[in-house]
Coordinates of C-alpha atoms in Angstrom, one line a residue:
Chain D
X1445 CA 64.9 14.6 209.2
X1446 CA 62.1 12.4 210.2
X1447 CA 58.7 12.1 208.5
X1448 CA 55.4 10.8 209.8
X1449 CA 53.4 8.2 208.0
X1450 CA 50.5 10.6 207.4
X1451 CA 52.7 13.4 206.1
X1452 CA 54.6 10.9 203.9
X1453 CA 51.3 9.8 202.3
X1454 CA 50.2 13.4 201.8
X1455 CA 53.5 14.5 200.3
X1456 CA 53.6 11.4 198.0
X1457 CA 50.1 12.1 196.7
X1458 CA 50.7 15.9 196.2
X1459 CA 54.0 15.1 194.3
X1460 CA 52.0 12.7 192.1
X1461 CA 49.5 15.3 191.2
X1462 CA 52.1 17.8 190.4
X1463 CA 54.0 15.4 188.1
X1464 CA 50.7 14.5 186.4
X1465 CA 50.0 18.1 185.6
X1466 CA 53.5 18.6 184.3
X1467 CA 53.1 15.6 182.1
X1468 CA 49.8 17.0 180.7
X1469 CA 51.5 20.3 180.0
X1470 CA 54.3 18.4 178.1
X1471 CA 51.8 16.6 175.9
X1472 CA 49.9 19.8 175.2
X1473 CA 53.2 21.5 174.2
X1474 CA 54.2 18.6 171.9
X1475 CA 50.9 18.8 170.1
X1476 CA 51.3 22.5 169.7
X1477 CA 54.8 22.1 168.3
X1478 CA 53.7 19.4 165.8
X1479 CA 50.9 21.7 164.6
X1480 CA 53.3 24.6 164.2
X1481 CA 55.9 22.4 162.5
X1482 CA 53.3 21.1 160.1
X1483 CA 52.2 24.7 159.2
X1484 CA 55.8 25.7 158.8
X1485 CA 56.6 22.8 156.4
X1486 CA 53.4 23.5 154.3
X1487 CA 54.7 27.0 153.7
X1488 CA 57.2 26.8 150.9
X1489 CA 57.3 30.5 150.0
X1490 CA 60.2 32.3 151.7
X1491 CA 58.0 35.3 152.1
X1492 CA 55.7 33.4 154.3
X1493 CA 58.3 32.0 156.6
X1494 CA 58.2 34.9 159.0
X1495 CA 54.5 34.7 159.4
X1496 CA 54.6 31.0 160.0
X1497 CA 57.3 31.4 162.5
X1498 CA 55.2 34.0 164.2
X1499 CA 52.4 31.5 164.3
X1500 CA 54.8 28.9 165.7
X1501 CA 56.0 31.4 168.3
X1502 CA 52.3 32.1 169.2
X1503 CA 51.7 28.4 169.5
X1504 CA 54.6 28.1 171.8
X1505 CA 53.1 30.7 174.1
Chain H
X1386 CA 71.7 16.7 166.2
X1387 CA 70.8 13.7 168.2
X1388 CA 68.0 11.6 166.9
X1389 CA 65.4 10.0 169.1
X1390 CA 65.6 6.2 168.7
X1391 CA 63.5 5.1 171.7
X1392 CA 60.3 6.2 170.2
X1393 CA 58.4 3.0 170.9
X1394 CA 59.1 2.4 174.6
X1395 CA 55.5 1.4 175.3
X1396 CA 55.5 -1.0 172.4
X1397 CA 57.8 -3.3 174.3
X1398 CA 55.4 -3.3 177.2
X1399 CA 53.1 -6.1 176.2
X1400 CA 51.6 -6.8 179.5
X1401 CA 48.5 -8.7 179.4
X1402 CA 45.8 -8.2 182.0
X1403 CA 43.7 -11.0 183.3
X1404 CA 40.1 -10.1 183.5
X1405 CA 38.1 -12.3 185.7
X1406 CA 34.6 -13.1 184.7
X1407 CA 32.5 -14.7 187.3
X1408 CA 29.7 -16.7 186.0
X1409 CA 26.9 -17.8 188.2
X1410 CA 26.0 -21.5 187.9
X1411 CA 22.6 -22.9 188.8
X1412 CA 19.6 -21.4 190.5
X1413 CA 21.0 -21.6 194.0
X1414 CA 23.2 -18.5 193.5
X1415 CA 26.9 -17.9 193.5
X1416 CA 29.0 -20.6 195.0
X1417 CA 32.8 -20.0 194.8
X1418 CA 33.7 -23.6 194.3
X1419 CA 31.3 -23.7 191.4
X1420 CA 32.3 -20.5 189.8
X1421 CA 34.0 -20.9 186.5
X1422 CA 37.0 -18.6 186.1
X1423 CA 37.6 -17.6 182.5
X1424 CA 40.8 -15.8 181.7
X1425 CA 40.6 -13.4 178.8
X1426 CA 43.8 -12.0 177.4
X1427 CA 43.6 -8.7 175.6
X1428 CA 46.4 -6.2 174.9
X1429 CA 46.0 -3.0 176.9
X1430 CA 45.8 0.3 175.1
X1431 CA 48.6 2.7 176.0
X1432 CA 46.1 4.8 178.1
X1433 CA 45.0 1.7 180.0
X1434 CA 48.6 0.6 180.6
X1435 CA 49.4 4.0 181.9
X1436 CA 46.5 4.0 184.2
X1437 CA 47.3 0.5 185.5
X1438 CA 50.9 1.4 186.1
X1439 CA 49.9 4.5 188.1
X1440 CA 47.5 2.6 190.2
X1441 CA 49.9 -0.2 190.8
X1442 CA 52.7 2.1 191.7
X1443 CA 50.6 4.1 194.0
X1444 CA 49.2 1.0 195.8
X1445 CA 52.7 -0.5 196.2
X1446 CA 54.1 2.7 197.5
X1447 CA 51.4 3.2 200.0
X1448 CA 51.6 -0.5 201.0
X1449 CA 55.4 -0.1 201.6
X1450 CA 55.0 3.0 203.6
X1451 CA 52.3 1.6 205.7
X1452 CA 54.4 -1.5 206.4
X1453 CA 57.2 0.9 207.6
X1454 CA 54.7 2.7 209.8
X1455 CA 56.1 3.3 213.3
X1456 CA 59.8 2.9 212.2
X1457 CA 61.1 6.4 211.2
X1458 CA 64.2 4.9 209.4
X1459 CA 62.2 2.4 207.4
X1460 CA 59.5 4.9 206.7
X1461 CA 61.9 7.5 205.4
X1462 CA 63.5 4.8 203.2
X1463 CA 60.1 3.7 201.9
X1464 CA 59.1 7.3 201.3
X1465 CA 62.2 8.1 199.3
X1466 CA 61.9 5.0 197.2
X1467 CA 58.3 5.7 196.5
X1468 CA 59.1 9.3 195.4
X1469 CA 62.0 8.1 193.2
X1470 CA 59.8 5.4 191.7
X1471 CA 57.1 8.0 191.1
X1472 CA 59.5 10.5 189.5
X1473 CA 61.0 7.7 187.4
X1474 CA 57.6 6.6 186.2
X1475 CA 56.7 10.2 185.1
X1476 CA 60.1 10.7 183.6
X1477 CA 59.4 7.5 181.6
X1478 CA 56.0 8.8 180.7
X1479 CA 57.5 12.1 179.5
X1480 CA 60.2 10.3 177.6
X1481 CA 57.5 8.2 176.0
X1482 CA 55.5 11.2 175.0
X1483 CA 58.6 12.9 173.6
X1484 CA 59.5 9.8 171.7
X1485 CA 56.0 9.5 170.4
X1486 CA 56.1 13.2 169.3
X1487 CA 59.5 12.6 167.6
X1488 CA 58.1 9.6 165.9
X1489 CA 55.0 11.5 164.7
X1490 CA 57.3 14.3 163.6
X1491 CA 59.5 11.9 161.6
X1492 CA 56.4 10.4 160.0
X1493 CA 54.9 13.8 159.3
X1494 CA 58.1 15.2 157.8
X1495 CA 58.7 12.1 155.8
X1496 CA 55.1 12.0 154.4
X1497 CA 55.5 15.7 153.5
X1498 CA 58.7 15.1 151.6
X1499 CA 60.8 17.3 153.8
X1500 CA 64.5 17.1 153.1
X1501 CA 66.7 15.5 155.7
X1502 CA 68.4 18.8 156.5
X1503 CA 65.1 20.5 157.1
X1504 CA 63.8 17.6 159.1
X1505 CA 66.9 17.6 161.3
X1506 CA 66.6 21.3 161.9
X1507 CA 62.9 21.1 162.8
X1508 CA 63.6 18.1 165.1
X1509 CA 66.4 20.2 166.7
X1510 CA 64.0 22.9 167.4
X1511 CA 61.7 20.3 168.9
X1512 CA 64.3 18.9 171.3
X1513 CA 65.5 22.3 172.3
X1514 CA 62.0 23.5 173.0
X1515 CA 61.6 20.5 175.3
X1516 CA 64.8 21.1 177.1
X1517 CA 63.8 24.7 177.6
X1518 CA 60.7 23.5 179.3
X1519 CA 58.3 25.4 177.0
X1520 CA 56.0 22.4 176.5
X1521 CA 55.3 22.0 180.1
X1522 CA 53.7 25.4 180.5
X1523 CA 54.0 25.0 184.2
X1524 CA 55.1 28.6 184.7
X1525 CA 52.1 29.9 182.9
X1526 CA 49.8 27.6 184.8
X1527 CA 51.3 28.6 188.1
X1528 CA 51.0 32.3 187.3
X1529 CA 47.4 31.8 186.1
X1530 CA 46.6 30.3 189.5
X1531 CA 48.4 33.1 191.3
X1532 CA 46.3 35.6 189.3
X1533 CA 43.1 33.8 190.3
X1534 CA 44.1 33.9 193.9
X1535 CA 45.0 37.5 193.5
X1536 CA 41.5 38.2 192.2
X1537 CA 40.0 36.3 195.1
X1538 CA 42.1 38.2 197.6
X1539 CA 40.9 41.5 196.2
X1540 CA 37.3 40.4 196.1
X1541 CA 37.0 38.4 199.3
X1542 CA 36.9 41.4 201.6
X1543 CA 34.1 42.8 199.4
X1544 CA 32.3 39.5 199.8
X1545 CA 32.7 39.8 203.6
X1546 CA 31.2 43.3 203.5
X1547 CA 28.3 42.0 201.4
X1548 CA 27.8 39.2 203.9
X1549 CA 27.7 41.8 206.7
X1550 CA 25.2 43.8 204.8
X1551 CA 23.1 40.7 204.3
X1552 CA 23.4 40.0 208.0
X1553 CA 22.2 43.5 208.8
X1554 CA 19.4 43.5 206.2
X1555 CA 18.1 40.0 206.7
X1556 CA 19.0 38.8 210.1
X1557 CA 18.6 42.0 212.1
X1558 CA 15.0 42.6 211.2
X1559 CA 14.2 39.1 212.2
X1560 CA 16.0 39.5 215.4
X1561 CA 14.2 42.8 216.1
X1562 CA 10.9 41.1 215.3
X1563 CA 11.6 38.4 217.9
X1564 CA 12.9 41.0 220.3
X1565 CA 9.4 42.6 220.1
X1566 CA 8.0 39.4 221.4
X1567 CA 10.5 38.7 224.1
X1568 CA 9.8 35.6 226.1
X1569 CA 7.4 34.2 223.6
X1570 CA 8.8 30.8 224.0
X1571 CA 12.1 29.0 224.2
X1572 CA 12.1 28.1 220.5
X1573 CA 12.2 31.7 219.6
X1574 CA 15.2 32.2 221.7
X1575 CA 17.0 29.3 220.1
X1576 CA 16.1 30.7 216.7
X1577 CA 17.6 34.0 217.5
X1578 CA 20.7 32.3 218.8
X1579 CA 20.8 30.5 215.5
X1580 CA 20.8 33.8 213.7
X1581 CA 23.8 34.9 215.7
X1582 CA 25.6 31.7 215.0
X1583 CA 24.8 31.9 211.3
X1584 CA 26.1 35.4 211.0
X1585 CA 29.3 34.3 212.8
X1586 CA 29.6 31.4 210.4
X1587 CA 29.4 33.6 207.3
X1588 CA 32.1 35.9 208.7
X1589 CA 34.3 32.9 209.6
X1590 CA 33.9 31.3 206.2
X1591 CA 35.1 34.4 204.3
X1592 CA 37.9 34.9 206.8
X1593 CA 39.1 31.4 206.4
X1594 CA 38.9 31.6 202.6
X1595 CA 40.9 34.9 202.6
X1596 CA 43.6 33.4 204.8
X1597 CA 43.8 30.3 202.5
X1598 CA 43.9 32.5 199.4
X1599 CA 46.8 34.4 200.8
X1600 CA 48.7 31.2 201.7
X1601 CA 48.1 29.9 198.2
X1602 CA 49.4 33.0 196.7
X1603 CA 52.6 32.8 198.7
X1604 CA 53.0 29.2 197.5
X1605 CA 52.3 30.1 193.9
X1606 CA 54.7 33.0 194.0
X1607 CA 57.5 30.7 195.3
X1608 CA 56.8 28.1 192.7
X1609 CA 56.6 30.6 189.9
X1610 CA 59.9 32.1 190.9
X1611 CA 61.6 28.7 190.7
X1612 CA 60.1 27.8 187.4
X1613 CA 60.8 31.2 186.0
X1614 CA 64.5 30.6 186.6
X1615 CA 64.1 27.4 184.6
X1616 CA 62.5 29.2 181.8
X1617 CA 65.2 31.7 181.7
X1618 CA 67.8 28.9 181.4
X1619 CA 65.7 27.4 178.6
X1620 CA 65.4 30.7 176.8
X1621 CA 69.2 31.1 176.7
X1622 CA 69.5 27.6 175.2
X1623 CA 66.8 28.2 172.7
X1624 CA 68.3 31.6 171.7
X1625 CA 71.8 30.1 171.3
X1626 CA 70.3 27.3 169.2
X1627 CA 68.4 29.7 167.0
X1628 CA 71.5 31.8 166.5
X1629 CA 73.5 28.6 165.5
X1630 CA 70.7 27.7 163.1
X1631 CA 70.8 31.0 161.3
X1632 CA 71.1 30.0 157.7
X1633 CA 69.5 30.5 154.3
X1634 CA 66.5 28.3 155.2
X1635 CA 65.7 30.3 158.4
X1636 CA 66.6 33.9 157.8
X1637 CA 64.3 35.0 160.6
X1638 CA 65.8 32.8 163.3
X1639 CA 67.1 35.9 165.0
X1640 CA 63.6 37.3 165.0
X1641 CA 62.5 34.0 166.7
X1642 CA 65.2 34.5 169.3
X1643 CA 64.0 38.0 170.0
X1644 CA 60.4 36.8 170.2
X1645 CA 61.3 34.2 172.8
X1646 CA 63.1 36.9 174.8
X1647 CA 59.8 38.8 174.6
X1648 CA 58.0 35.8 175.9
X1649 CA 60.3 35.6 178.8
X1650 CA 59.8 39.3 179.5
X1651 CA 56.1 38.7 179.4
X1652 CA 56.4 36.1 182.1
X1653 CA 58.6 38.3 184.2
X1654 CA 55.9 41.0 183.9
X1655 CA 53.3 38.5 185.1
X1656 CA 55.5 37.6 188.0
X1657 CA 56.0 41.3 188.8
X1658 CA 52.2 41.8 188.7
X1659 CA 51.8 39.0 191.2
X1660 CA 54.3 40.6 193.5
X1661 CA 52.4 43.9 193.2
X1662 CA 49.3 42.0 194.0
X1663 CA 50.8 40.9 197.2
X1664 CA 51.3 44.6 198.0
X1665 CA 47.7 45.3 197.2
X1666 CA 46.8 42.5 199.5
X1667 CA 48.7 44.2 202.3
X1668 CA 46.9 47.4 201.5
X1669 CA 43.6 45.6 201.6
X1670 CA 44.3 44.8 205.2
X1671 CA 43.0 48.2 206.3
X1672 CA 39.6 47.6 204.6
X1673 CA 39.6 44.1 206.2
X1674 CA 40.2 45.7 209.6
X1675 CA 37.3 48.1 209.0
X1676 CA 35.1 45.2 207.9
X1677 CA 36.2 43.3 211.0
X1678 CA 35.4 46.3 213.2
X1679 CA 31.9 46.6 211.7
X1680 CA 31.4 42.9 212.1
X1681 CA 32.5 43.1 215.8
X1682 CA 30.0 46.0 216.4
X1683 CA 27.2 44.0 214.8
X1684 CA 28.3 40.9 216.7
X1685 CA 28.4 42.9 220.0
X1686 CA 24.9 44.1 219.3
X1687 CA 23.7 40.6 218.6
X1688 CA 25.3 39.5 221.9
X1689 CA 23.5 42.3 223.7
X1690 CA 20.3 41.3 222.1
X1691 CA 21.0 37.8 223.1
X1692 CA 21.7 38.8 226.7
X1693 CA 18.5 40.7 226.8
X1694 CA 16.6 37.8 225.5
X1695 CA 18.4 35.5 228.0
X1696 CA 17.3 37.8 230.8
X1697 CA 13.7 37.5 229.6
X1698 CA 14.2 33.8 229.5
X1699 CA 15.4 33.7 233.0
X1700 CA 12.5 35.8 234.2
X1701 CA 10.1 33.4 232.4
X1702 CA 11.9 30.5 234.0
X1703 CA 11.5 32.2 237.4
X1704 CA 7.8 32.6 236.9
X1705 CA 7.5 29.0 235.8
X1706 CA 9.4 27.8 238.8
X1707 CA 7.1 30.0 241.0
X1708 CA 4.1 28.3 239.4
X1709 CA 5.6 24.8 239.9
X1710 CA 6.4 25.7 243.5
X1711 CA 2.9 27.0 244.1
X1712 CA 4.1 30.4 245.1
X1713 CA 3.1 32.3 242.0
X1714 CA -0.2 34.3 242.4
X1715 CA -1.7 35.9 239.4
X1716 CA -4.5 38.5 240.0
X1717 CA -4.9 40.1 236.6
X1718 CA -6.0 37.0 234.8
X1719 CA -3.1 37.2 232.4
X1720 CA -1.0 34.3 231.4
X1721 CA 2.8 34.4 232.1
X1722 CA 3.5 35.0 228.4
X1723 CA 0.9 37.7 228.1
X1724 CA 2.2 39.4 231.2
X1725 CA 5.8 39.2 230.0
X1726 CA 4.7 40.6 226.7
X1727 CA 2.7 43.3 228.4
X1728 CA 5.6 44.2 230.7
X1729 CA 8.0 44.3 227.7
X1730 CA 5.7 46.7 225.8
X1731 CA 5.2 48.8 228.9
X1732 CA 8.9 49.2 229.2
X1733 CA 9.0 50.4 225.6
X1734 CA 6.7 53.3 226.2
X1735 CA 7.7 56.5 224.5
X1736 CA 10.2 58.4 226.6
X1737 CA 8.4 61.7 226.2
X1738 CA 5.2 60.2 227.5
X1739 CA 7.0 58.8 230.4
X1740 CA 8.6 62.1 231.2
X1741 CA 5.2 63.8 231.0
X1742 CA 3.8 61.3 233.5
X1743 CA 6.8 61.7 235.7
X1744 CA 6.4 65.5 235.6
X1745 CA 2.8 65.3 236.6
X1746 CA 3.7 63.0 239.4
X1747 CA 6.5 65.3 240.4
X1748 CA 4.2 68.3 240.4
X1749 CA 1.6 66.4 242.5
X1750 CA 4.3 65.3 244.9
X1751 CA 5.6 68.8 245.2
X1752 CA 2.1 70.2 246.0
X1753 CA 1.5 67.4 248.3
X1754 CA 4.8 68.0 250.0
X1755 CA 4.0 71.7 250.5
X1756 CA 0.7 70.8 252.1
X1757 CA 2.5 68.3 254.3
X1758 CA 5.2 70.8 255.2
X1759 CA 2.5 73.4 256.1
X1760 CA 0.6 70.9 258.2
X1761 CA 3.8 69.9 260.0
X1762 CA 4.8 73.5 260.6
X1763 CA 1.4 74.5 261.8
X1764 CA 1.2 71.6 264.1
X1765 CA 4.6 72.3 265.5
X1766 CA 3.9 76.0 265.9
X1767 CA 0.6 75.4 267.7
X1768 CA 2.2 72.8 269.9
X1769 CA 5.1 75.1 270.7
X1770 CA 2.6 77.9 271.5
X1771 CA 0.7 75.6 273.9
X1772 CA 3.9 74.6 275.5
X1773 CA 4.8 78.2 276.1
X1774 CA 1.3 78.9 277.6
X1775 CA 1.7 75.9 279.9
X1776 CA 5.2 77.2 280.9
X1777 CA 3.7 80.6 281.7
X1778 CA 1.1 79.0 283.9
X1779 CA 3.7 77.0 285.7
X1780 CA 5.9 80.0 286.3
X1781 CA 2.9 82.0 287.6
X1782 CA 2.0 79.2 290.0
X1783 CA 5.6 79.1 291.2
X1784 CA 5.5 82.9 291.8
X1785 CA 2.2 82.6 293.7
X1786 CA 3.7 79.8 295.8
X1787 CA 6.8 81.8 296.6
X1788 CA 4.7 84.9 297.5
X1789 CA 2.3 83.0 299.6
X1790 CA 5.1 81.9 301.9
X1791 CA 6.1 85.5 302.4
X1792 CA 2.4 86.6 302.8
X1793 CA 1.9 84.0 305.5
X1794 CA 4.9 85.2 307.5
X1795 CA 3.8 88.8 307.1
X1796 CA 0.3 87.9 308.2
X1797 CA 1.6 86.0 311.2
X1798 CA 3.8 89.0 312.2
X1799 CA 0.9 91.4 311.7
X1800 CA -1.4 89.1 313.8
X1801 CA 1.2 89.1 316.5
X1802 CA 1.2 92.9 316.5
X1803 CA -2.6 92.9 316.2
X1804 CA -2.9 90.7 319.3
X1805 CA -1.0 93.2 321.3
X1806 CA -3.1 96.0 320.0
X1807 CA -6.2 94.1 320.8
X1808 CA -4.9 93.5 324.3
X1809 CA -4.3 97.2 324.7
X1810 CA -7.8 97.9 323.5
X1811 CA -6.7 99.6 320.3
X1812 CA -9.4 99.9 317.7
X1813 CA -9.1 97.3 314.8
X1814 CA -9.1 100.1 312.3
X1815 CA -5.9 101.4 313.7
X1816 CA -2.9 100.2 311.6
X1817 CA -0.1 98.6 313.5
X1818 CA 2.5 101.0 312.0
X1819 CA 0.7 104.1 313.4
X1820 CA 2.1 104.6 316.9
X1821 CA 0.5 108.0 317.3
X1822 CA -2.9 106.4 316.9
X1823 CA -2.0 103.4 319.1
X1824 CA -0.5 105.5 321.9
X1825 CA -3.8 106.9 323.5
X1826 CA -5.3 103.5 323.9
X1827 CA -2.0 102.1 325.1
X1828 CA -1.6 104.9 327.7
X1829 CA -5.1 104.2 329.1
X1830 CA -4.3 100.5 329.2
X1831 CA -1.1 101.1 331.1
X1832 CA -2.7 103.5 333.5
X1833 CA -5.6 101.2 334.2
X1834 CA -3.2 98.3 334.7
X1835 CA -1.0 100.3 337.2
X1836 CA -4.0 101.7 339.0
X1837 CA -5.3 98.2 339.5
X1838 CA -2.0 97.1 340.5
X1839 CA -1.9 99.7 343.4
X1840 CA -5.6 99.3 344.1
X1841 CA -6.0 103.1 344.1
X1842 CA -3.8 103.6 347.0
X1843 CA -1.7 106.1 345.3
X1844 CA -1.6 107.9 342.0
X1845 CA 0.4 106.4 339.1
X1846 CA 3.0 108.8 337.8
X1847 CA 3.3 109.9 334.2
X1848 CA 6.8 108.8 334.3
X1849 CA 5.8 105.2 335.1
X1850 CA 3.2 105.2 332.4
X1851 CA 5.4 106.8 329.7
X1852 CA 8.2 104.4 330.4
X1853 CA 6.0 101.3 329.9
X1854 CA 4.1 102.8 326.9
X1855 CA 7.5 103.6 325.3
X1856 CA 8.6 100.1 325.7
X1857 CA 5.3 98.7 324.4
X1858 CA 5.5 100.9 321.3
X1859 CA 9.1 99.9 320.7
X1860 CA 8.0 96.3 320.7
X1861 CA 5.2 97.1 318.2
X1862 CA 7.8 99.0 316.1
X1863 CA 10.0 96.0 316.0
X1864 CA 7.2 93.8 314.8
X1865 CA 6.4 96.3 312.1
X1866 CA 10.0 96.4 311.0
X1867 CA 10.0 92.6 310.7
X1868 CA 6.9 92.8 308.6
X1869 CA 8.3 95.4 306.3
X1870 CA 11.5 93.3 306.0
X1871 CA 9.4 90.4 304.8
X1872 CA 7.7 92.6 302.2
X1873 CA 11.1 93.8 301.0
X1874 CA 12.3 90.2 300.8
X1875 CA 9.2 89.2 298.9
X1876 CA 9.8 91.9 296.3
X1877 CA 13.5 91.2 295.9
X1878 CA 13.2 87.4 295.8
X1879 CA 15.5 86.0 292.9
X1880 CA 13.4 83.0 292.3
X1881 CA 10.3 85.1 291.7
X1882 CA 12.3 87.4 289.4
X1883 CA 13.6 84.4 287.5
X1884 CA 10.1 83.0 287.1
X1885 CA 8.9 86.4 285.8
X1886 CA 11.7 86.5 283.3
X1887 CA 10.8 83.1 282.0
X1888 CA 7.2 84.2 281.7
X1889 CA 8.3 87.3 279.7
X1890 CA 10.4 85.1 277.3
X1891 CA 7.5 82.7 276.8
X1892 CA 5.2 85.6 276.0
X1893 CA 7.7 86.8 273.5
X1894 CA 7.9 83.4 271.8
X1895 CA 4.2 83.2 271.6
X1896 CA 4.2 86.5 269.8
X1897 CA 6.8 85.2 267.3
X1898 CA 4.8 82.1 266.7
X1899 CA 1.6 84.0 266.1
X1900 CA 3.4 86.2 263.5
X1901 CA 4.9 83.1 261.8
X1902 CA 1.5 81.5 261.5
X1903 CA 0.0 84.6 260.0
X1904 CA 2.7 84.9 257.4
X1905 CA 3.4 81.2 256.5
X1906 CA 3.9 80.4 252.8
X1907 CA 5.0 76.9 252.1
X1908 CA 6.0 77.4 248.5
X1909 CA 8.3 80.5 248.6
X1910 CA 9.4 80.5 252.2
X1911 CA 9.6 76.8 252.9
X1912 CA 13.1 76.8 254.3
X1913 CA 12.5 79.9 256.4
X1914 CA 9.4 78.5 258.0
X1915 CA 11.1 75.2 258.7
X1916 CA 13.9 77.2 260.5
X1917 CA 11.3 79.1 262.5
X1918 CA 9.5 75.9 263.4
X1919 CA 12.8 74.4 264.6
X1920 CA 13.4 77.3 267.0

């Protein structure tokens, strides 16, 4: 399969934009997880675990 | 559980960037050889380093590909290397972010006094969630974009209809206004053509946007489908992990697993909604076609208006050429524009008024035509009558001519008989065809002639006299018979009879003509009279 120079540049730039967006999504997810984990740890009561886990699940969404 | 030990990848990257500071020296301005270059070394922040790496990588990749331009093999190789380098760079960035997250998590858990077992479990959840792809949220982003395109696809046809309404409400009145002043000047014509072009542009813009939205939706659907399969794989891993982690500390791990399954179901529902949207898009094709048809109609009307305007423009150009050529003659004192405007308004007269005028004209023409027909018919009838009179006169003359010939012959014959009777001494009053009255005078004549012939020497016998008288009377009788034959021939002559018949026919025609003239009515019996006149 051959590729033209113009098409190569376009594809390369489009792939870069997609990777960048994925990376941003990853960072947002990590931040959400840390926040949920922190909330989970702060909750010591067993009765609160389910609610915190729900919050964690909500964060993950 | 595996621990993350490469949490400080970027800390090993201690690149220093040289920042050049150009300092102008002296009042004569910048001189390169006099510029003092000062190198300032300062550690880059992680964000600055990331930005620099991205720029450098991109420039290098583009430079390599440009160098390989024209050589498909080298270009493909440069492209593949650039893509690999790009993916490797972002993989490195992701790993760095994950490591940073793990480091922060470690620090956070440590500062909060979490036990090692709990910390390991939480970190296991962290890693599993990353492997499942939850953090990237790419599926959700893609589906959100697809939903936006879905909304656009539903709304764009409506936008097109709104544009059409605007075209009708805004452009059309202006076009009508300019149509009322056709031929005003060339600028008006160009303005109207601009309206038409503008309306076409609006339609084209929404059509292009609709096509693009549909293409985007297809792309997003394809992308969402692929990513959804990745999510499903991650869900299985996360569920298995949750089940394995089921212990006293996390009694609700099973609930988490169920919830994650619900999350996946939600994504699947979203995906299904997008697929349904595509069906709606297909359904919207019919309304799009209707909008297109309405647009075509409006466009056709605009084209017709444009053609009408163009005709007016051509007419104006023709008049202008006539003026330039010196062949245009204006007698009403109006300018070309005023005359064109006047003509345009005259052409727009109310139809009913035009019909009324036409009816009056038609009535006048009918009355006039009746008078004309009557005049023509009367002229022809009178002419025909005169021709018949002349024919009668000609036939009468012919008869007289024929009869005169017979009369002359009769007269000659009678003169011949009369000459004999005169010789015999018969009185002129005695008709030639009366032998009894002729005979006495004839007998005397014969007796005298015989006596003279004998000189009285002897008496003439009656026998001699009777014999000669008988012969003389027989001669006169022959002449009379000839005369009577001529009279008979005159009465029976075929030419004279033919002439008399023609006279009788002509007199009959004259009678017909006189009756036709007396009863002529050009309105009710027009055809009949014309037929009579043609006879």
